[in-house]
One Martini backbone bead per residue (centre of mass of N, CA, C, O) as a GRO file, in nm:
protein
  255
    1UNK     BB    1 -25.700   2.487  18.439
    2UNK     BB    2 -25.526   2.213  18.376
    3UNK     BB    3 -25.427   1.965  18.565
    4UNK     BB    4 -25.227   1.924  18.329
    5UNK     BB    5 -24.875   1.975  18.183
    6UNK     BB    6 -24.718   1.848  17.846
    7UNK     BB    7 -24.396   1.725  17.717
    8UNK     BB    8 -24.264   1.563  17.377
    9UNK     BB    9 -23.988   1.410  17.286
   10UNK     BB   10 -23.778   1.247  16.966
   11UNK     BB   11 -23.464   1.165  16.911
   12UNK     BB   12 -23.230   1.009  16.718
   13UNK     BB   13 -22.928   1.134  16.706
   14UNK     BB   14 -22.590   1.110  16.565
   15UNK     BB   15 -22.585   0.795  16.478
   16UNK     BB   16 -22.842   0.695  16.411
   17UNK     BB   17 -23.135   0.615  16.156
   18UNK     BB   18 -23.302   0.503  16.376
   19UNK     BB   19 -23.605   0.548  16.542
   20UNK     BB   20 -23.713   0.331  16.861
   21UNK     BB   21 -23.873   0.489  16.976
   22UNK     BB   22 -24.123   0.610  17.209
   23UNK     BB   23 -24.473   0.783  17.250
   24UNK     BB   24 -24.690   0.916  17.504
   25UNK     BB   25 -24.986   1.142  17.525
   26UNK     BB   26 -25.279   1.154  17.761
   27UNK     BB   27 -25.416   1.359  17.933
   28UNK     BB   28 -25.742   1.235  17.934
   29UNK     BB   29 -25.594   0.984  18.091
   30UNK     BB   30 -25.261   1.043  18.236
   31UNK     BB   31 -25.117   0.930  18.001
   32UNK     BB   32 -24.724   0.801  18.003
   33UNK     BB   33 -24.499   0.689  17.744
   34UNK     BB   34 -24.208   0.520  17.757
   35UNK     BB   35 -23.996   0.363  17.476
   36UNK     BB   36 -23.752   0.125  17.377
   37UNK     BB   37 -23.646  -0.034  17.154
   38UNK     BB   38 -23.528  -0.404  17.028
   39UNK     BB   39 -23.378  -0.490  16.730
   40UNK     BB   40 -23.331  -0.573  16.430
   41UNK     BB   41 -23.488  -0.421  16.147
   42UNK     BB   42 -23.682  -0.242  16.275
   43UNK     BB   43 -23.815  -0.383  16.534
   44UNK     BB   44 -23.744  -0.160  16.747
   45UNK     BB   45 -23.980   0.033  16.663
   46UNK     BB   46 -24.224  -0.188  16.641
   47UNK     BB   47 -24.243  -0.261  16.985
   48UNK     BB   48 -24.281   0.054  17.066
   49UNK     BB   49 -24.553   0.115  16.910
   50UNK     BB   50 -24.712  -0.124  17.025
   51UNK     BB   51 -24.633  -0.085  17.356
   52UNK     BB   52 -24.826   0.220  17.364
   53UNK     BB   53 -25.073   0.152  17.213
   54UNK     BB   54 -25.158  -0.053  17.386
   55UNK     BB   55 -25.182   0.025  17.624
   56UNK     BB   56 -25.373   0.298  17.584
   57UNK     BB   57 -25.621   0.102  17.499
   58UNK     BB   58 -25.616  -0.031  17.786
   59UNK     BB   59 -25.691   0.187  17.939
   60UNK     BB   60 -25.925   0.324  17.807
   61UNK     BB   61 -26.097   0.055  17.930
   62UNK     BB   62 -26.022   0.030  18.239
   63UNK     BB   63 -25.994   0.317  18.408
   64UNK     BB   64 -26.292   0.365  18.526
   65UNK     BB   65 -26.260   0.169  18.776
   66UNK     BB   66 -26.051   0.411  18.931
   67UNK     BB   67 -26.167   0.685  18.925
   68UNK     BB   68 -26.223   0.666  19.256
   69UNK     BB   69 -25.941   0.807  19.334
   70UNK     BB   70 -25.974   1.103  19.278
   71UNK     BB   71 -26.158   1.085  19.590
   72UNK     BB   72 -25.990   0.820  19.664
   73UNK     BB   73 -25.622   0.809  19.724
   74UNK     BB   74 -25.691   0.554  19.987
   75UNK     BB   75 -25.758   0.312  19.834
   76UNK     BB   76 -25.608   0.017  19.832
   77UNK     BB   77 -25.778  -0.164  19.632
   78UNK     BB   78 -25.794   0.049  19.397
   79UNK     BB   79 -25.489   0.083  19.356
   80UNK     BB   80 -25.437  -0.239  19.319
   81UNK     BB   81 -25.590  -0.186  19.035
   82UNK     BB   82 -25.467  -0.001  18.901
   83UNK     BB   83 -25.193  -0.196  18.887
   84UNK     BB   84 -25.314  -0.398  18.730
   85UNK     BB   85 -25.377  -0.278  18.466
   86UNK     BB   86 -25.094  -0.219  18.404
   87UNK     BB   87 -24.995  -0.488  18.382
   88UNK     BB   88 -25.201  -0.566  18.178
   89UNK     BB   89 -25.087  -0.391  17.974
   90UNK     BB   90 -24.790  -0.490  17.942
   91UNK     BB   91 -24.876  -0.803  17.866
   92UNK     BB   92 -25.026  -0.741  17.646
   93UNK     BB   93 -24.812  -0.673  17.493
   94UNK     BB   94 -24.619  -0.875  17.510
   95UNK     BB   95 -24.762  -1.077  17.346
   96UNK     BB   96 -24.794  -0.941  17.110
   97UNK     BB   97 -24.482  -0.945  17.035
   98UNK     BB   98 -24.383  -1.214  17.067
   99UNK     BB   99 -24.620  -1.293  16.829
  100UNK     BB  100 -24.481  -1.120  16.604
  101UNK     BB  101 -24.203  -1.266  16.621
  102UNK     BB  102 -24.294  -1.578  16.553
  103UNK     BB  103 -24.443  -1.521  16.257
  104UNK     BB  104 -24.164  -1.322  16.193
  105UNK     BB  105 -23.815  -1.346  16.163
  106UNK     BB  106 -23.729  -1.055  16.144
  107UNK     BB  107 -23.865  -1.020  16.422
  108UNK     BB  108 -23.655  -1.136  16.633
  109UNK     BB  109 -23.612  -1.017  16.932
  110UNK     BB  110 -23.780  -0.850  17.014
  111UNK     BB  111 -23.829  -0.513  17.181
  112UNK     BB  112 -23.909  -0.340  17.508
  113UNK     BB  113 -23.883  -0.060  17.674
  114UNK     BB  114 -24.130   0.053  17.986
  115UNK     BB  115 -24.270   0.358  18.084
  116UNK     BB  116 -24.524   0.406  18.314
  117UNK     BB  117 -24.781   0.689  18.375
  118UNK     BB  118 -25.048   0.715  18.603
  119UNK     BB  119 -25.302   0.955  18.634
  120UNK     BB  120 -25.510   1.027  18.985
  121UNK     BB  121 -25.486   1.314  19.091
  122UNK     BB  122 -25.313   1.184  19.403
  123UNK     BB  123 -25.230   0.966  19.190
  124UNK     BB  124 -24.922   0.786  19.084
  125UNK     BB  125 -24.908   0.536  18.856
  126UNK     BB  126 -24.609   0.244  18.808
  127UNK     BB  127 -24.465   0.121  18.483
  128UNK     BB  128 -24.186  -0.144  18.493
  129UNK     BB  129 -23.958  -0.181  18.209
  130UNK     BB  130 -23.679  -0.175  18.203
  131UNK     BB  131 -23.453   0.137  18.148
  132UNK     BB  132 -23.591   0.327  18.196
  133UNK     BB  133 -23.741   0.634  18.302
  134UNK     BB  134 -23.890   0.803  18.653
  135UNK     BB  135 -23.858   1.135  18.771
  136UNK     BB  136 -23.897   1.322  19.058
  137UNK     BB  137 -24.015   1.673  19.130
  138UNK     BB  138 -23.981   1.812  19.467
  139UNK     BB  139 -23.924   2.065  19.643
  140UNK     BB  140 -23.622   2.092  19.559
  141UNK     BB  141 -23.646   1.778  19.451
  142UNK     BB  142 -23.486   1.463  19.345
  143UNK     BB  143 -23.643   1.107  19.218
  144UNK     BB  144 -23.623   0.809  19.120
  145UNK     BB  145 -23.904   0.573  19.074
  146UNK     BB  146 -23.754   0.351  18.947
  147UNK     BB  147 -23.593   0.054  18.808
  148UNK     BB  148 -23.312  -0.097  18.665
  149UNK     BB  149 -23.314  -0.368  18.425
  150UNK     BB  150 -23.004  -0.433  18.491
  151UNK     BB  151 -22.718  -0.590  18.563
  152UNK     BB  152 -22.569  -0.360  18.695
  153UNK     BB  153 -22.814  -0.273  18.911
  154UNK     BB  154 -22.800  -0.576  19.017
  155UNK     BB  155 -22.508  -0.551  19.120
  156UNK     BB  156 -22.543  -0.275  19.301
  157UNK     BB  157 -22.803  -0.439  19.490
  158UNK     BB  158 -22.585  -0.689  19.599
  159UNK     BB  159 -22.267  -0.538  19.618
  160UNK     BB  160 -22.086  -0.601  19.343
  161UNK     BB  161 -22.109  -0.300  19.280
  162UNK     BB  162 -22.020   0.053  19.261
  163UNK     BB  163 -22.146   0.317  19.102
  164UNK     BB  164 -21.863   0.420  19.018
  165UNK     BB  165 -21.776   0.124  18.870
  166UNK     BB  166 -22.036   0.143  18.664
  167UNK     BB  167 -21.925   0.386  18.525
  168UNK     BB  168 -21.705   0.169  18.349
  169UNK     BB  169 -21.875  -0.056  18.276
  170UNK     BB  170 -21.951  -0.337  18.109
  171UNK     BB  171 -22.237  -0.402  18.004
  172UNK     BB  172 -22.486  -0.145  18.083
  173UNK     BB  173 -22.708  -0.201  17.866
  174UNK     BB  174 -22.799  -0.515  17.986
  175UNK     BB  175 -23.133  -0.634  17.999
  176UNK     BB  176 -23.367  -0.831  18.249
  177UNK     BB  177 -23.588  -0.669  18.081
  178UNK     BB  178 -23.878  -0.708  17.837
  179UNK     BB  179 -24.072  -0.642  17.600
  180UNK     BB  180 -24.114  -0.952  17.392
  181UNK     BB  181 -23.902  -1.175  17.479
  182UNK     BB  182 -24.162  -1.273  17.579
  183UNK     BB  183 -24.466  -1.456  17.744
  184UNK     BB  184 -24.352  -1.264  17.984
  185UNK     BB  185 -24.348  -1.020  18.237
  186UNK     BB  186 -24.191  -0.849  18.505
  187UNK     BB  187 -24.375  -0.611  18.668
  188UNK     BB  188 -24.336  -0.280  18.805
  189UNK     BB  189 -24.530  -0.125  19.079
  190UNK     BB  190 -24.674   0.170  19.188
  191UNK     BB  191 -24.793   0.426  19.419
  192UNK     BB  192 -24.787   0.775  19.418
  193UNK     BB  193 -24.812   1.083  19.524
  194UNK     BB  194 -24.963   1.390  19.497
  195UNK     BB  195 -24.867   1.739  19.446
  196UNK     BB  196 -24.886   2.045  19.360
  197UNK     BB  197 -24.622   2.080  19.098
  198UNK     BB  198 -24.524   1.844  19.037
  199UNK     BB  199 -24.244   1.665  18.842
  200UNK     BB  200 -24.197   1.434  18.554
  201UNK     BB  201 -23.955   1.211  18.397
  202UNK     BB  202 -23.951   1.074  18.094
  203UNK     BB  203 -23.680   0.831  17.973
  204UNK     BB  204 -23.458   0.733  17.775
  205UNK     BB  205 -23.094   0.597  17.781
  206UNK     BB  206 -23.008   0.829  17.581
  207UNK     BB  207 -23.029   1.024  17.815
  208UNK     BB  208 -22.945   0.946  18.107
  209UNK     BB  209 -22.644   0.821  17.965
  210UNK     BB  210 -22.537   1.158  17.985
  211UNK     BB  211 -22.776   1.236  18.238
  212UNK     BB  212 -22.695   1.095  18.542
  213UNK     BB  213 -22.754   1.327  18.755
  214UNK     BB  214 -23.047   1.456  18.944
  215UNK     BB  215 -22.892   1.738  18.962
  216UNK     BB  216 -22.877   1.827  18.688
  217UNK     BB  217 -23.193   1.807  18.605
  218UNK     BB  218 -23.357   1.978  18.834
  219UNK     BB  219 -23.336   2.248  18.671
  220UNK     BB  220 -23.439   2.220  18.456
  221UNK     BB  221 -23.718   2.130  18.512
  222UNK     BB  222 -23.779   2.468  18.612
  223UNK     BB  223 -23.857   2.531  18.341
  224UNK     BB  224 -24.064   2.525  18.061
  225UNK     BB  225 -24.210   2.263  17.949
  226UNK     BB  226 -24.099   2.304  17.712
  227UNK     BB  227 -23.808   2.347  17.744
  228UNK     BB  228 -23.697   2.097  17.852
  229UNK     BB  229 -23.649   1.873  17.683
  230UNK     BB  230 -23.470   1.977  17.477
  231UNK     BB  231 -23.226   2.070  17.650
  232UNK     BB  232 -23.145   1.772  17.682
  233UNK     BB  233 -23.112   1.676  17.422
  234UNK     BB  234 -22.888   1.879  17.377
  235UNK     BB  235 -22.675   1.746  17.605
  236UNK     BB  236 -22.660   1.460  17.485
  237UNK     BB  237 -22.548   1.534  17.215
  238UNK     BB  238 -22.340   1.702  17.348
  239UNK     BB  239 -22.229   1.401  17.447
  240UNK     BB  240 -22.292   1.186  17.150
  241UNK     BB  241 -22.583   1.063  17.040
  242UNK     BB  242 -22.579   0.740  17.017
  243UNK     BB  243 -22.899   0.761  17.099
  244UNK     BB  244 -23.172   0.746  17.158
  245UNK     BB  245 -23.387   1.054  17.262
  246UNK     BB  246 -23.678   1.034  17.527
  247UNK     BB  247 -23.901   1.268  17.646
  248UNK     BB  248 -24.106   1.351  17.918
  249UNK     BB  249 -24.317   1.640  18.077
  250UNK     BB  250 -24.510   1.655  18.401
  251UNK     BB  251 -24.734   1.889  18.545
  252UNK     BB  252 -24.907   1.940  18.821
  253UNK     BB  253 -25.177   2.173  18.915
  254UNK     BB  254 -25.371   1.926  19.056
  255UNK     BB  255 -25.591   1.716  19.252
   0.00000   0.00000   0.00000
C-alpha cells in the first residue's frame, strides 16, 4: 500500500470565466499545494500557476535534507529545516511573481494564496499565505490548522468582531498577505504530527466561502478519498458558485 493516497479537483464555479486558482499533488515528494490567485486579466491564472509550480521545484531540490525526520520525526533542528525549506518555497515564488508584475504592466498587482502540505513520515510541515485553507481530520474530529490572513480573521483575533458577526461583513474576503503582491511576504509554517488515518483537506475560499463549519465538512471526509473533492465541489456550486472552487484530500496510510 503507498503510503499516502490523495485526489484534487478544480472547478471555474458558476459565475467566473476563467479558473484562477492551481493545484499540485505529487506523492513522491509528499508535496500537496493549493493556490488562489488575483488580479485582472488572467493575471491571477499566472501568480497562482507559477507559485505552485515554483514551489514544488524547490521542494524537490531541498526536501533531501529533511528526509532523516522520516526515522527521526522528533529532531527539532531538522524540523526547523523542514520549515525553512517552505519559507524559502513561498518566498521565492514571492520574489519571482512580483518581479513578473514589475516588467509586465497587464499583471501589475497580481498575486496569489498559498497553502502547502509536506508530509515526511510522521512529520507534516505547513506553509501558510493568504486565505486558503488547510484542515486536519483525526479520530473523528477535525480542525482547520492554517491561519486566515484576512482582515476580518484578524478583527475576530483582536476580539473586534464575533465570528458570528464576521459572517455578515463587509470586505470578508480582503487578504492581509498574498505571495507576489510585494518582494517579501511573511509566512506562516508549523509542523504537526501525522498517525494513520490522518486526512488533510487543503482548499481555496471557493469552497470554504460556502461550507463554512468544520462540522459539515468532516462527514464528507469519511467517503472514499476519490469522491471527497466533487462531493464539496458540488455543494459549493448549489450554494452560489461565485468563486473558483479547488480542493485536495490527502489521506495518510503509514507513516
Amino acid at each position: 500500500m503507498p503510503r499516502y493516497t490523495s485526489f484534487g479537483q478544480s472547478d471555474v464555479g458558476r459565475v467566473r470565466k476563467h479558473n484562477e486558482d492551481a493545484f499540485i499533488i505529487d506523492d513522491s515528494l509528499g508535496l500537496y499545494v493549493v493556490a488562489d490567485g488575483l488580479g485582472g486579466h488572467a493575471a491571477g491564472e499566472v501568480a497562482s500557476e507559477e507559485a505552485v509550480y515554483n514551489i514544488r521545484g524547490w521542494v524537490r531540490r531541498e526536501r533531501p535534507k529533511v528526509e532523516s525526520l522520516i526515522t527521526d520525526p522528533y529532531d527539532v533542528d531538522q524540523q526547523n529545516v523542514a520549515e525553512q525549506i517552505l519559507r524559502g518555497a513561498i518566498q521565492a515564488a514571492t520574489y519571482l511573481i512580483h518581479s513578473m508584475a514589475e516588467f509586465d504592466e497587464t499583471k501589475a498587482g497580481m498575486g496569489t494564496t498559498t497553502s502547502v502540505l509536506m508530509l515526511l513520515g510522521r512529520v507534516a510541515v505547513i506553509g501558510q499565505v493568504g486565505d486558503s485553507r488547510i484542515y486536519l481530520a483525526r479520530d473523528g474530529q477535525i480542525a482547520q490548522i492554517t491561519d486566515d490572513h484576512t482582515l476580518i480573521a484578524a478583527q475576530i483575533r483582536e476580539g473586534m468582531l464575533t465570528p458570528e458577526e464576521a459572517r455578515y461583513a463587509p470586505h470578508r474576503n480582503v487578504i492581509t498577505r498574498a505571495v507576489g503582491s510585494h518582494e517579501y511576504v511573511e509566512v506562516d509554517t508549523r509542523v504537526v504530527e501525522t498517525i494513520p488515518g490522518d486526512r488533510f483537506l487543503l482548499c481555496s475560499d471557493g469552497l470554504h466561502g460556502y461550507v463554512e463549519e468544520p462540522d459539515e465538512i468532516l462527514p464528507i471526509l469519511s467517503l472514499p478519498v476519490e469522491q471527497v473533492t466533487q462531493r464539496l465541489i458540488d455543494i459549493a456550486n448549489t450554494r452560489g458558485g461565485k468563486d473558483n472552487i479547488t480542493a485536495i484530500v490527502v489521506e495518510v496510510h503509514e507513516v
